[in-house]
Coordinates of N, CA and C in Angstrom, one line a residue:
Chain A
D7 N 17.8 -42.4 -55.1 CA 16.7 -43.2 -55.3 C 15.9 -44.1 -56.6
A8 N 15.6 -44.7 -56.8 CA 15.4 -45.4 -57.7 C 14.1 -45.3 -57.6
K9 N 13.2 -44.8 -59.8 CA 11.9 -44.3 -59.1 C 11.0 -45.7 -58.8
T10 N 9.4 -45.4 -58.9 CA 8.7 -45.8 -58.6 C 7.5 -45.8 -59.4
T11 N 6.9 -47.0 -59.6 CA 5.9 -46.3 -60.6 C 4.8 -47.3 -60.0
Q12 N 3.3 -46.2 -60.7 CA 2.3 -46.5 -59.1 C 0.4 -46.6 -60.5
P13 N -0.5 -47.3 -60.3 CA -1.4 -46.8 -60.9 C -2.5 -45.6 -60.4
P14 N -2.7 -45.2 -61.4 CA -2.8 -43.4 -60.7 C -4.3 -44.1 -59.6
S15 N -5.2 -45.0 -60.2 CA -6.4 -45.1 -58.6 C -6.8 -46.1 -58.7
M16 N -7.5 -46.2 -57.6 CA -7.8 -47.5 -57.8 C -9.2 -47.6 -56.6
D17 N -10.3 -48.9 -57.3 CA -11.2 -48.7 -56.3 C -11.4 -50.2 -55.3
C18 N -12.0 -50.1 -54.4 CA -11.9 -51.3 -53.4 C -13.6 -51.4 -52.8
A19 N -13.5 -52.5 -52.6 CA -15.0 -52.9 -51.8 C -14.3 -52.3 -50.2
E20 N -15.3 -51.8 -49.4 CA -15.7 -52.1 -48.5 C -15.8 -53.3 -47.1
G21 N -14.2 -54.1 -46.8 CA -13.9 -55.2 -45.7 C -13.4 -56.1 -46.5
R22 N -13.4 -55.9 -47.7 CA -12.2 -56.4 -48.8 C -11.1 -56.4 -48.9
A23 N -10.2 -57.4 -49.5 CA -8.8 -56.6 -49.1 C -8.3 -55.4 -50.5
A24 N -7.4 -54.7 -50.0 CA -6.8 -53.3 -50.9 C -5.7 -54.2 -51.6
N25 N -5.6 -54.4 -52.8 CA -3.7 -54.7 -53.3 C -3.5 -53.4 -54.5
L26 N -2.3 -53.1 -53.4 CA -1.7 -51.3 -54.2 C -0.3 -51.7 -54.4
P27 N -0.4 -52.1 -56.1 CA 0.9 -52.5 -57.1 C 1.8 -51.4 -57.3
C28 N 3.5 -52.1 -56.9 CA 3.9 -50.6 -57.0 C 5.3 -51.2 -58.2
N29 N 6.1 -50.4 -59.5 CA 7.1 -51.1 -59.6 C 8.2 -49.8 -59.4
H30 N 9.5 -51.1 -59.0 CA 10.4 -50.4 -58.8 C 11.3 -51.4 -59.8
S31 N 11.4 -51.1 -61.2 CA 12.7 -52.1 -61.8 C 13.8 -52.4 -61.1
T32 N 14.2 -50.3 -61.0 CA 15.9 -50.3 -61.0 C 16.5 -49.5 -59.7
I33 N 15.8 -50.8 -58.4 CA 16.0 -50.5 -57.5 C 17.5 -51.6 -56.8
S34 N 18.2 -50.3 -56.6 CA 19.6 -51.5 -55.4 C 19.7 -51.5 -54.4
G35 N 20.2 -53.3 -54.2 CA 20.5 -54.0 -53.4 C 20.2 -53.1 -52.1
N36 N 20.6 -52.2 -52.1 CA 21.1 -51.4 -50.2 C 19.8 -49.9 -50.7
E37 N 18.2 -50.3 -51.1 CA 17.2 -49.5 -51.6 C 16.1 -50.4 -50.5
Y38 N 15.3 -49.3 -49.2 CA 14.3 -49.9 -49.4 C 12.8 -49.7 -50.2
V39 N 12.1 -50.3 -49.4 CA 10.4 -49.5 -50.1 C 9.7 -49.7 -48.5
Y40 N 9.3 -48.1 -48.9 CA 8.4 -47.1 -47.8 C 7.4 -46.9 -48.6
W41 N 6.5 -47.6 -47.5 CA 4.8 -46.2 -47.7 C 4.3 -46.2 -47.1
Y42 N 3.8 -44.8 -47.5 CA 3.3 -43.5 -46.7 C 1.7 -43.6 -47.2
R43 N 0.6 -42.7 -46.9 CA -0.4 -43.0 -47.5 C -0.6 -41.5 -46.7
Q44 N -1.9 -39.9 -47.8 CA -2.4 -39.6 -47.5 C -3.6 -39.2 -46.7
I45 N -3.5 -38.4 -46.0 CA -5.4 -38.7 -46.2 C -6.0 -37.1 -45.4
H46 N -6.9 -37.0 -47.0 CA -7.3 -35.8 -47.0 C -7.0 -34.6 -46.0
S47 N -6.4 -33.7 -46.1 CA -6.8 -33.1 -45.5 C -5.3 -32.8 -44.3
Q48 N -4.8 -34.0 -44.1 CA -4.0 -34.4 -43.4 C -2.4 -34.4 -43.8
G49 N -1.2 -34.0 -43.0 CA -0.4 -34.7 -43.9 C 0.0 -36.1 -43.8
P50 N 1.4 -36.5 -44.7 CA 1.3 -38.1 -44.9 C 1.8 -38.9 -44.0
Q51 N 1.8 -40.6 -43.7 CA 1.9 -41.4 -42.6 C 2.1 -42.5 -43.2
Y52 N 2.9 -42.5 -42.5 CA 4.2 -43.7 -42.7 C 3.1 -44.8 -42.7
I53 N 3.3 -45.9 -42.9 CA 2.4 -46.9 -42.5 C 3.1 -48.3 -42.4
I54 N 4.0 -48.7 -43.0 CA 5.4 -49.6 -43.7 C 6.4 -49.9 -44.0
H55 N 7.6 -50.3 -43.7 CA 8.9 -50.2 -45.0 C 9.4 -51.9 -44.8
G56 N 10.0 -51.9 -45.9 CA 11.1 -53.3 -46.2 C 12.1 -53.3 -46.8
L57 N 12.7 -54.1 -47.0 CA 14.2 -54.5 -47.6 C 14.0 -55.7 -48.1
K58 N 13.9 -57.0 -48.0 CA 13.2 -58.7 -49.2 C 12.2 -58.9 -48.6
N59 N 13.1 -58.8 -47.2 CA 11.8 -59.7 -46.7 C 10.4 -59.1 -46.5
N60 N 8.5 -60.1 -46.8 CA 7.8 -59.6 -46.5 C 8.0 -58.9 -45.2
E61 N 7.0 -57.8 -45.0 CA 6.6 -57.5 -43.3 C 5.8 -57.0 -42.8
T62 N 4.2 -57.7 -41.9 CA 3.4 -56.7 -41.3 C 3.1 -56.2 -40.3
N63 N 1.9 -54.8 -40.8 CA 2.7 -54.7 -39.1 C 0.6 -54.7 -38.9
E64 N 0.3 -53.3 -37.7 CA -0.8 -53.5 -37.3 C -2.2 -52.9 -38.3
M65 N -1.1 -52.1 -39.6 CA -1.8 -51.4 -40.4 C -1.7 -52.3 -41.8
A66 N -1.1 -52.9 -42.5 CA -0.4 -53.8 -43.5 C 0.3 -54.5 -43.7
S67 N -0.4 -55.4 -44.7 CA 1.2 -56.2 -45.1 C 2.3 -56.3 -46.3
L68 N 3.8 -55.7 -46.7 CA 4.5 -55.4 -47.4 C 4.5 -56.3 -48.1
I69 N 4.7 -57.3 -49.2 CA 4.8 -58.2 -49.8 C 5.6 -57.8 -51.6
I70 N 7.0 -58.0 -51.6 CA 8.4 -57.7 -52.1 C 9.0 -59.0 -52.8
T71 N 8.9 -59.0 -53.9 CA 8.7 -59.7 -54.9 C 10.9 -60.8 -54.2
E72 N 10.9 -61.6 -55.4 CA 12.0 -62.3 -55.1 C 13.1 -61.4 -55.7
D73 N 12.9 -60.5 -56.9 CA 13.8 -60.3 -57.3 C 13.5 -58.5 -57.1
R74 N 13.6 -58.1 -56.5 CA 12.3 -56.9 -55.4 C 12.6 -56.0 -56.6
K75 N 12.2 -55.7 -57.2 CA 11.5 -55.0 -58.9 C 10.3 -54.9 -57.9
S76 N 9.8 -55.3 -57.9 CA 8.1 -55.1 -57.7 C 7.4 -55.5 -56.1
S77 N 6.7 -54.4 -55.7 CA 6.0 -55.4 -54.3 C 4.3 -54.4 -54.3
T78 N 3.9 -54.8 -53.6 CA 2.4 -54.5 -53.1 C 2.2 -54.4 -51.4
L79 N 1.5 -53.4 -51.7 CA 0.8 -53.2 -50.3 C -0.8 -53.8 -50.2
I80 N -1.1 -54.2 -49.4 CA -1.8 -55.0 -49.0 C -2.8 -54.6 -47.0
L81 N -3.4 -54.1 -48.2 CA -4.5 -53.7 -46.4 C -5.8 -54.3 -46.5
P82 N -5.4 -56.2 -45.2 CA -6.6 -56.8 -45.3 C -7.3 -57.1 -45.7
H83 N -8.5 -55.9 -44.7 CA -10.4 -55.8 -44.7 C -10.0 -53.9 -44.7
A84 N -10.4 -53.7 -46.1 CA -10.1 -51.9 -46.1 C -10.9 -51.7 -45.9
T85 N -11.5 -50.5 -45.0 CA -12.3 -49.8 -44.5 C -12.7 -47.8 -44.6
L86 N -13.8 -46.9 -44.7 CA -14.2 -46.3 -45.7 C -13.2 -45.0 -45.2
R87 N -12.4 -45.3 -43.9 CA -11.0 -44.1 -43.6 C -9.8 -44.8 -44.6
D88 N -9.7 -46.2 -45.5 CA -8.7 -46.2 -46.1 C -8.5 -45.8 -47.3
T89 N -9.5 -45.0 -47.2 CA -9.6 -44.2 -48.9 C -9.2 -42.9 -49.0
A90 N -7.5 -42.6 -49.1 CA -6.2 -42.2 -49.0 C -5.5 -42.1 -50.6
V91 N -4.3 -41.6 -50.7 CA -3.4 -41.1 -51.4 C -2.2 -42.5 -51.5
Y92 N -1.7 -43.7 -51.6 CA -0.7 -44.3 -51.3 C 0.1 -43.6 -51.9
Y93 N 1.9 -43.9 -51.3 CA 3.3 -43.8 -51.9 C 3.8 -44.8 -52.1
C94 N 4.3 -45.1 -52.8 CA 6.0 -45.7 -52.5 C 6.6 -45.3 -52.5
I95 N 7.8 -45.4 -52.0 CA 9.0 -44.8 -52.3 C 10.1 -45.5 -51.8
V96 N 11.1 -45.6 -53.0 CA 12.2 -46.3 -52.9 C 12.9 -45.4 -52.8
R97 N 14.5 -45.8 -51.5 CA 15.0 -45.3 -51.1 C 16.5 -46.2 -50.4
L98 N 17.3 -45.6 -49.9 CA 19.0 -45.8 -49.3 C 18.7 -45.7 -48.5
Q99 N 19.1 -47.0 -47.8 CA 18.8 -47.0 -46.1 C 19.8 -46.1 -45.7
Y100 N 20.1 -45.0 -46.1 CA 21.1 -43.6 -45.0 C 21.0 -43.5 -47.1
N101 N 21.4 -42.5 -46.9 CA 21.4 -41.2 -47.8 C 21.6 -39.9 -47.9
A102 N 22.8 -39.0 -47.9 CA 22.7 -38.0 -47.7 C 22.2 -37.0 -46.9
G103 N 20.5 -37.1 -48.2 CA 19.9 -36.0 -48.3 C 18.4 -36.5 -47.2
N104 N 18.5 -38.1 -46.9 CA 17.8 -37.8 -45.8 C 16.4 -37.4 -46.7
M105 N 16.3 -37.3 -47.5 CA 14.6 -37.1 -47.7 C 14.0 -38.1 -48.7
L106 N 12.6 -37.9 -49.1 CA 11.4 -39.0 -49.3 C 11.0 -37.8 -50.4
T107 N 11.4 -38.8 -51.8 CA 10.4 -38.5 -52.5 C 9.7 -39.8 -53.2
F108 N 8.5 -38.6 -52.7 CA 7.1 -38.5 -53.3 C 7.0 -38.9 -54.7
G109 N 6.4 -39.1 -55.3 CA 5.8 -40.2 -56.9 C 4.0 -39.2 -56.4
G110 N 3.7 -40.0 -57.7 CA 2.2 -39.1 -57.9 C 1.3 -39.9 -56.6
G111 N 2.0 -41.2 -56.4 CA 1.1 -42.5 -55.8 C 0.2 -43.3 -56.7
T112 N -1.3 -43.6 -55.6 CA -2.3 -44.1 -56.3 C -3.3 -43.7 -55.1
R113 N -4.6 -42.9 -55.7 CA -5.5 -42.5 -55.2 C -5.9 -43.9 -54.5
L114 N -6.3 -44.0 -53.5 CA -7.8 -45.9 -53.5 C -8.8 -44.9 -52.9
M115 N -9.9 -45.3 -54.0 CA -11.1 -45.5 -53.2 C -12.2 -46.4 -52.6
V116 N -12.2 -46.5 -51.7 CA -13.0 -48.1 -50.9 C -14.3 -47.2 -51.1
K117 N -14.9 -48.1 -51.7 CA -16.5 -47.8 -51.2 C -17.8 -48.8 -50.5
P118 N -18.2 -48.4 -50.8 CA -19.3 -48.9 -49.5 C -19.6 -50.3 -49.9
Chain B
E25 N 0.8 -39.0 -26.4 CA 2.2 -38.6 -26.5 C 1.5 -36.7 -28.5
A26 N 1.0 -36.0 -27.8 CA 1.2 -35.1 -28.7 C 1.6 -35.5 -30.2
G27 N 1.2 -35.6 -31.5 CA 1.8 -34.8 -32.8 C 3.2 -34.5 -33.6
V28 N 2.9 -34.2 -34.0 CA 3.7 -33.2 -35.3 C 2.9 -31.2 -34.9
T29 N 3.2 -30.4 -34.5 CA 1.7 -29.6 -35.1 C 1.9 -28.5 -35.5
Q30 N 1.9 -28.0 -36.7 CA 1.9 -26.7 -37.6 C 0.8 -25.6 -36.6
F31 N 1.6 -24.6 -37.5 CA 0.8 -22.9 -37.2 C 0.8 -22.1 -37.6
P32 N -0.1 -21.4 -38.6 CA -0.9 -21.7 -38.6 C -1.4 -22.3 -40.0
S33 N -3.0 -23.4 -39.3 CA -3.6 -24.4 -40.6 C -3.6 -23.5 -42.1
H34 N -4.2 -22.4 -42.2 CA -4.7 -21.1 -42.7 C -3.7 -20.3 -43.2
S35 N -3.2 -19.3 -44.0 CA -2.8 -18.3 -43.9 C -3.0 -18.1 -45.5
V36 N -3.3 -16.2 -45.7 CA -3.8 -15.9 -47.3 C -3.3 -14.4 -46.9
I37 N -2.4 -14.3 -47.6 CA -1.6 -13.2 -47.6 C -1.6 -12.3 -49.2
E38 N -0.5 -11.0 -49.1 CA -1.0 -10.6 -50.5 C 0.2 -11.1 -51.3
K39 N 0.7 -11.0 -52.2 CA 2.1 -11.3 -52.6 C 2.8 -10.2 -52.2
G40 N 3.7 -10.0 -52.2 CA 5.2 -9.3 -51.7 C 4.7 -9.3 -50.2
Q41 N 4.1 -9.6 -49.7 CA 3.9 -9.9 -47.6 C 4.8 -10.8 -47.7
T42 N 5.3 -11.2 -46.5 CA 6.0 -11.7 -45.2 C 5.1 -12.8 -44.5
V43 N 5.0 -14.5 -44.1 CA 5.1 -15.0 -43.6 C 5.3 -16.4 -43.6
T44 N 5.2 -16.2 -42.1 CA 5.8 -17.4 -41.0 C 5.0 -18.2 -40.6
L45 N 5.5 -19.6 -40.7 CA 4.9 -20.9 -40.3 C 5.8 -21.5 -39.9
R46 N 5.2 -21.9 -38.8 CA 5.3 -22.5 -37.4 C 5.6 -23.9 -37.4
C47 N 6.7 -25.0 -36.7 CA 6.1 -27.0 -37.0 C 7.0 -26.7 -34.7
D48 N 6.3 -27.2 -34.6 CA 6.6 -28.0 -33.6 C 6.7 -29.3 -33.7
P49 N 7.9 -29.7 -33.4 CA 8.1 -31.0 -33.5 C 7.9 -32.3 -32.9
I50 N 7.4 -33.7 -32.8 CA 7.3 -34.0 -31.6 C 8.6 -34.4 -30.6
S51 N 8.4 -33.9 -29.6 CA 9.2 -34.1 -28.3 C 10.0 -35.2 -28.0
G52 N 11.6 -34.3 -28.3 CA 12.7 -35.9 -27.9 C 13.2 -35.6 -29.7
H53 N 12.2 -35.8 -30.6 CA 12.8 -35.9 -32.7 C 13.5 -35.0 -32.6
D54 N 15.1 -35.6 -32.8 CA 16.0 -33.9 -33.5 C 16.4 -34.3 -35.2
N55 N 15.5 -34.8 -35.7 CA 15.3 -34.2 -37.0 C 13.7 -33.7 -37.3
L56 N 14.0 -33.1 -38.2 CA 12.8 -32.0 -38.8 C 13.2 -32.1 -39.8
Y57 N 11.4 -32.3 -40.8 CA 11.9 -31.9 -42.4 C 10.7 -30.7 -42.1
W58 N 11.2 -30.7 -43.3 CA 9.8 -29.7 -44.0 C 9.6 -30.0 -45.7
Y59 N 8.8 -30.0 -46.1 CA 8.5 -30.4 -47.3 C 7.6 -29.4 -48.1
R60 N 7.0 -29.7 -49.2 CA 5.9 -28.4 -49.8 C 4.9 -29.3 -50.9
R61 N 3.4 -29.0 -51.4 CA 2.7 -29.8 -52.4 C 2.3 -27.9 -53.1
V62 N 3.1 -27.8 -53.7 CA 2.5 -26.7 -54.7 C 1.5 -27.3 -55.3
M63 N 0.0 -26.3 -56.0 CA -0.8 -27.3 -56.3 C -0.8 -27.7 -58.0
G64 N -0.7 -28.6 -57.8 CA -1.2 -29.7 -58.8 C 0.2 -31.0 -59.0
K65 N 1.4 -30.5 -57.8 CA 2.4 -30.4 -58.2 C 2.4 -31.7 -57.0
E66 N 4.4 -32.6 -56.7 CA 3.8 -33.9 -56.0 C 4.3 -32.9 -54.7
I67 N 4.4 -33.9 -54.1 CA 5.2 -33.3 -52.6 C 7.1 -33.4 -52.6
K68 N 7.3 -32.0 -52.2 CA 8.9 -32.6 -52.6 C 9.3 -31.4 -51.2
F69 N 10.5 -32.4 -51.0 CA 11.3 -31.8 -50.0 C 11.8 -30.9 -49.6
L70 N 12.4 -30.0 -48.2 CA 12.8 -28.7 -48.7 C 14.2 -28.8 -48.5
L71 N 14.3 -29.2 -46.9 CA 14.7 -29.0 -45.4 C 15.2 -29.9 -44.6
H72 N 16.0 -30.4 -44.3 CA 16.4 -31.2 -42.7 C 17.3 -30.8 -41.9
F73 N 17.0 -30.4 -40.7 CA 17.6 -29.9 -39.9 C 17.9 -31.6 -38.5
V74 N 18.9 -31.6 -37.7 CA 19.6 -32.4 -37.0 C 19.5 -31.0 -35.9
K75 N 18.7 -31.5 -35.1 CA 19.0 -30.5 -33.8 C 18.7 -28.6 -34.7
E76 N 19.9 -28.0 -33.8 CA 19.5 -27.0 -34.7 C 20.0 -26.7 -36.4
S77 N 21.5 -28.1 -37.0 CA 21.8 -26.9 -37.6 C 21.1 -28.2 -38.7
K78 N 21.4 -27.5 -39.6 CA 20.4 -27.7 -41.2 C 22.0 -29.0 -42.1
Q79 N 21.1 -30.4 -41.8 CA 21.6 -31.4 -41.9 C 21.8 -30.8 -44.7
D80 N 21.0 -31.0 -44.6 CA 20.6 -30.4 -46.0 C 19.5 -29.2 -46.1
E81 N 19.6 -28.4 -47.1 CA 18.7 -27.6 -47.6 C 19.3 -27.5 -49.3
S82 N 18.8 -28.2 -49.5 CA 18.9 -29.1 -51.0 C 17.6 -28.2 -51.9
G83 N 16.8 -28.7 -51.1 CA 14.6 -28.0 -52.1 C 15.2 -26.9 -51.7
M84 N 15.4 -25.6 -50.7 CA 15.0 -24.6 -50.7 C 14.5 -24.4 -51.9
P85 N 13.6 -23.3 -52.5 CA 13.1 -22.7 -53.9 C 14.5 -21.9 -54.4
N86 N 14.5 -20.7 -53.2 CA 15.8 -19.6 -53.5 C 15.3 -18.7 -52.4
N87 N 16.4 -17.9 -52.4 CA 16.7 -17.5 -50.9 C 15.4 -16.3 -50.2
R88 N 14.6 -16.4 -51.1 CA 13.3 -16.1 -50.0 C 13.0 -16.9 -49.6
F89 N 13.3 -18.0 -49.5 CA 13.1 -18.7 -48.0 C 14.2 -19.3 -47.0
L90 N 14.0 -19.2 -45.7 CA 14.3 -19.0 -44.6 C 13.6 -19.6 -43.5
A91 N 14.6 -20.9 -43.3 CA 13.8 -21.7 -42.5 C 15.0 -21.9 -41.0
E92 N 14.6 -21.6 -39.9 CA 15.4 -21.6 -39.0 C 15.5 -23.1 -37.6
R93 N 16.1 -22.8 -36.8 CA 15.6 -23.7 -35.1 C 16.2 -24.0 -33.9
T94 N 15.8 -22.7 -33.8 CA 17.2 -22.4 -32.2 C 16.5 -22.9 -31.8
G95 N 17.5 -23.5 -30.6 CA 18.0 -24.1 -29.8 C 17.3 -25.5 -29.8
G96 N 16.9 -26.2 -31.3 CA 16.9 -27.6 -31.8 C 15.1 -28.0 -31.2
T97 N 14.7 -27.3 -30.9 CA 12.9 -27.6 -30.3 C 12.3 -27.8 -31.3
Y98 N 11.3 -26.1 -32.3 CA 10.2 -26.2 -32.4 C 11.4 -25.1 -34.0
S99 N 10.5 -25.0 -35.2 CA 11.5 -24.2 -36.3 C 10.0 -23.9 -37.3
T100 N 10.9 -22.5 -37.7 CA 10.5 -21.6 -38.2 C 10.5 -21.4 -40.0
L101 N 9.4 -21.7 -40.6 CA 10.1 -21.4 -42.1 C 9.0 -19.5 -42.5
K102 N 10.1 -19.3 -43.2 CA 9.5 -17.9 -43.2 C 9.6 -17.5 -44.8
V103 N 8.8 -17.3 -45.3 CA 8.8 -16.6 -46.9 C 8.6 -15.2 -46.8
Q104 N 9.5 -14.3 -47.5 CA 9.9 -12.5 -47.1 C 10.6 -12.4 -49.1
P105 N 10.4 -12.0 -50.1 CA 8.8 -11.4 -50.6 C 7.9 -13.1 -50.8
A106 N 6.6 -12.9 -50.3 CA 6.4 -14.4 -50.8 C 5.7 -13.8 -52.4
E107 N 5.9 -14.8 -52.9 CA 5.3 -14.7 -54.1 C 4.5 -15.6 -54.5
L108 N 3.9 -15.7 -55.8 CA 1.8 -16.5 -56.0 C 2.8 -18.1 -56.2
E109 N 3.8 -18.4 -56.7 CA 3.8 -20.4 -56.7 C 4.1 -20.3 -55.8
D110 N 4.3 -19.5 -54.6 CA 5.0 -19.9 -53.0 C 3.6 -20.6 -52.6
S111 N 2.3 -21.0 -53.5 CA 1.0 -20.9 -52.6 C 1.0 -23.1 -52.9
G112 N 0.5 -23.0 -51.7 CA 0.6 -24.7 -51.6 C 0.1 -24.9 -50.0
V113 N 0.0 -26.5 -49.8 CA 0.6 -27.3 -48.3 C 1.7 -27.0 -47.6
Y114 N 2.1 -26.9 -47.4 CA 3.4 -27.1 -46.1 C 3.6 -27.9 -45.2
F115 N 4.3 -28.8 -44.8 CA 3.9 -30.0 -44.4 C 5.8 -29.6 -43.4
C116 N 5.4 -30.5 -41.6 CA 6.8 -30.4 -41.1 C 6.9 -31.9 -40.9
A117 N 8.1 -32.5 -40.4 CA 8.4 -34.1 -40.5 C 8.4 -34.0 -39.4
S118 N 9.1 -34.9 -38.4 CA 9.8 -35.1 -36.9 C 10.0 -36.5 -37.9
S119 N 11.4 -37.0 -37.0 CA 11.8 -38.6 -36.7 C 13.2 -38.6 -35.3
Q120 N 12.5 -39.6 -34.8 CA 13.6 -40.1 -33.6 C 15.4 -40.2 -33.8
D121 N 15.1 -41.0 -35.2 CA 16.2 -42.0 -35.2 C 17.0 -40.7 -36.4
R122 N 18.1 -41.5 -36.9 CA 18.5 -40.9 -37.7 C 18.3 -41.7 -39.3
M123 N 17.6 -41.1 -40.2 CA 17.2 -41.7 -41.6 C 18.2 -42.8 -42.2
G124 N 17.6 -44.1 -41.9 CA 18.3 -44.7 -42.4 C 18.8 -46.2 -41.6
T125 N 18.5 -46.0 -39.7 CA 18.1 -46.5 -38.8 C 16.7 -47.7 -38.9
T126 N 16.8 -49.5 -38.9 CA 15.6 -49.9 -39.0 C 14.5 -49.4 -38.4
N127 N 14.5 -48.4 -37.9 CA 12.9 -48.0 -37.1 C 12.2 -47.1 -37.3
E128 N 13.6 -46.0 -38.6 CA 12.9 -44.9 -39.2 C 11.5 -44.8 -39.8
K129 N 11.3 -44.3 -39.0 CA 9.8 -42.9 -40.1 C 9.2 -41.7 -39.7
L130 N 9.5 -41.2 -40.4 CA 8.7 -39.8 -39.9 C 6.7 -39.7 -40.0
F131 N 7.0 -38.5 -39.3 CA 6.1 -38.1 -38.2 C 5.6 -36.4 -39.0
F132 N 4.7 -36.8 -39.5 CA 4.2 -35.7 -40.4 C 3.0 -34.8 -39.4
G133 N 2.6 -33.5 -39.2 CA 2.1 -32.8 -39.0 C 0.8 -32.5 -40.4
S134 N -0.4 -32.0 -40.1 CA -0.8 -31.5 -41.1 C -1.2 -30.3 -42.4
G135 N 0.2 -30.0 -42.2 CA 0.6 -29.0 -42.7 C -0.2 -27.0 -42.6
T136 N 0.3 -26.5 -43.2 CA 0.0 -25.0 -43.2 C -0.3 -24.5 -45.1
Q137 N -1.8 -24.4 -45.1 CA -1.8 -24.2 -46.3 C -1.7 -23.0 -46.8
L138 N -1.2 -22.5 -47.6 CA -0.9 -21.0 -47.5 C -1.5 -20.4 -49.0
S139 N -1.8 -19.0 -49.1 CA -3.1 -18.9 -50.4 C -1.9 -17.4 -50.5
V140 N -0.7 -17.8 -51.8 CA -0.7 -15.5 -52.0 C -1.4 -15.0 -52.7
L141 N -2.2 -13.3 -53.1 CA -3.1 -13.4 -53.9 C -2.4 -12.4 -54.8

């Protein structure tokens, strides 16, 4: 699976949009971009995933560049409860291992 | 709907002892995964069950770790004998669909914090 690069930490003001970038310059054509987050003392939580089109759900929006070498997770109105480590994961639609490869993630701190 | 539950939430044991962690997946989920995060490291995959069968156990660190899923429902992960480097948080996750289907997503439990002294 392709490696991803994320900033180690970011701050965001409560109520503002949080834009979390992810670089995946070696992504291949059949690899998806997944986002998970881990709130302190909880297990990772699925947020969203996409292949090449932008995606939106009740939690967030995912913007993938046209060349697919990078993406941005957008939390439109961040709250204090969105403080967490956010993981960008690139993986094949199907691989024999079926595993998610977690990197270091971005620690998002939402401040009042 | 109940989520993935793990027991115990915390376990403190001495080096050389045995510990068994339990995971109850979401009802109806055929796929069950174990992951762990050891101190200061990233979350790592351990193994994957499809029903009662081990689909992939490439992440199991050594033969001191034994995972079972008899009957394809709950799973146990036994560490025998435990070593200091086994300390960390052990997560279980389950999913309904085969990885790679359009709507596939993993649901994680809150983890078991294992401390080996």
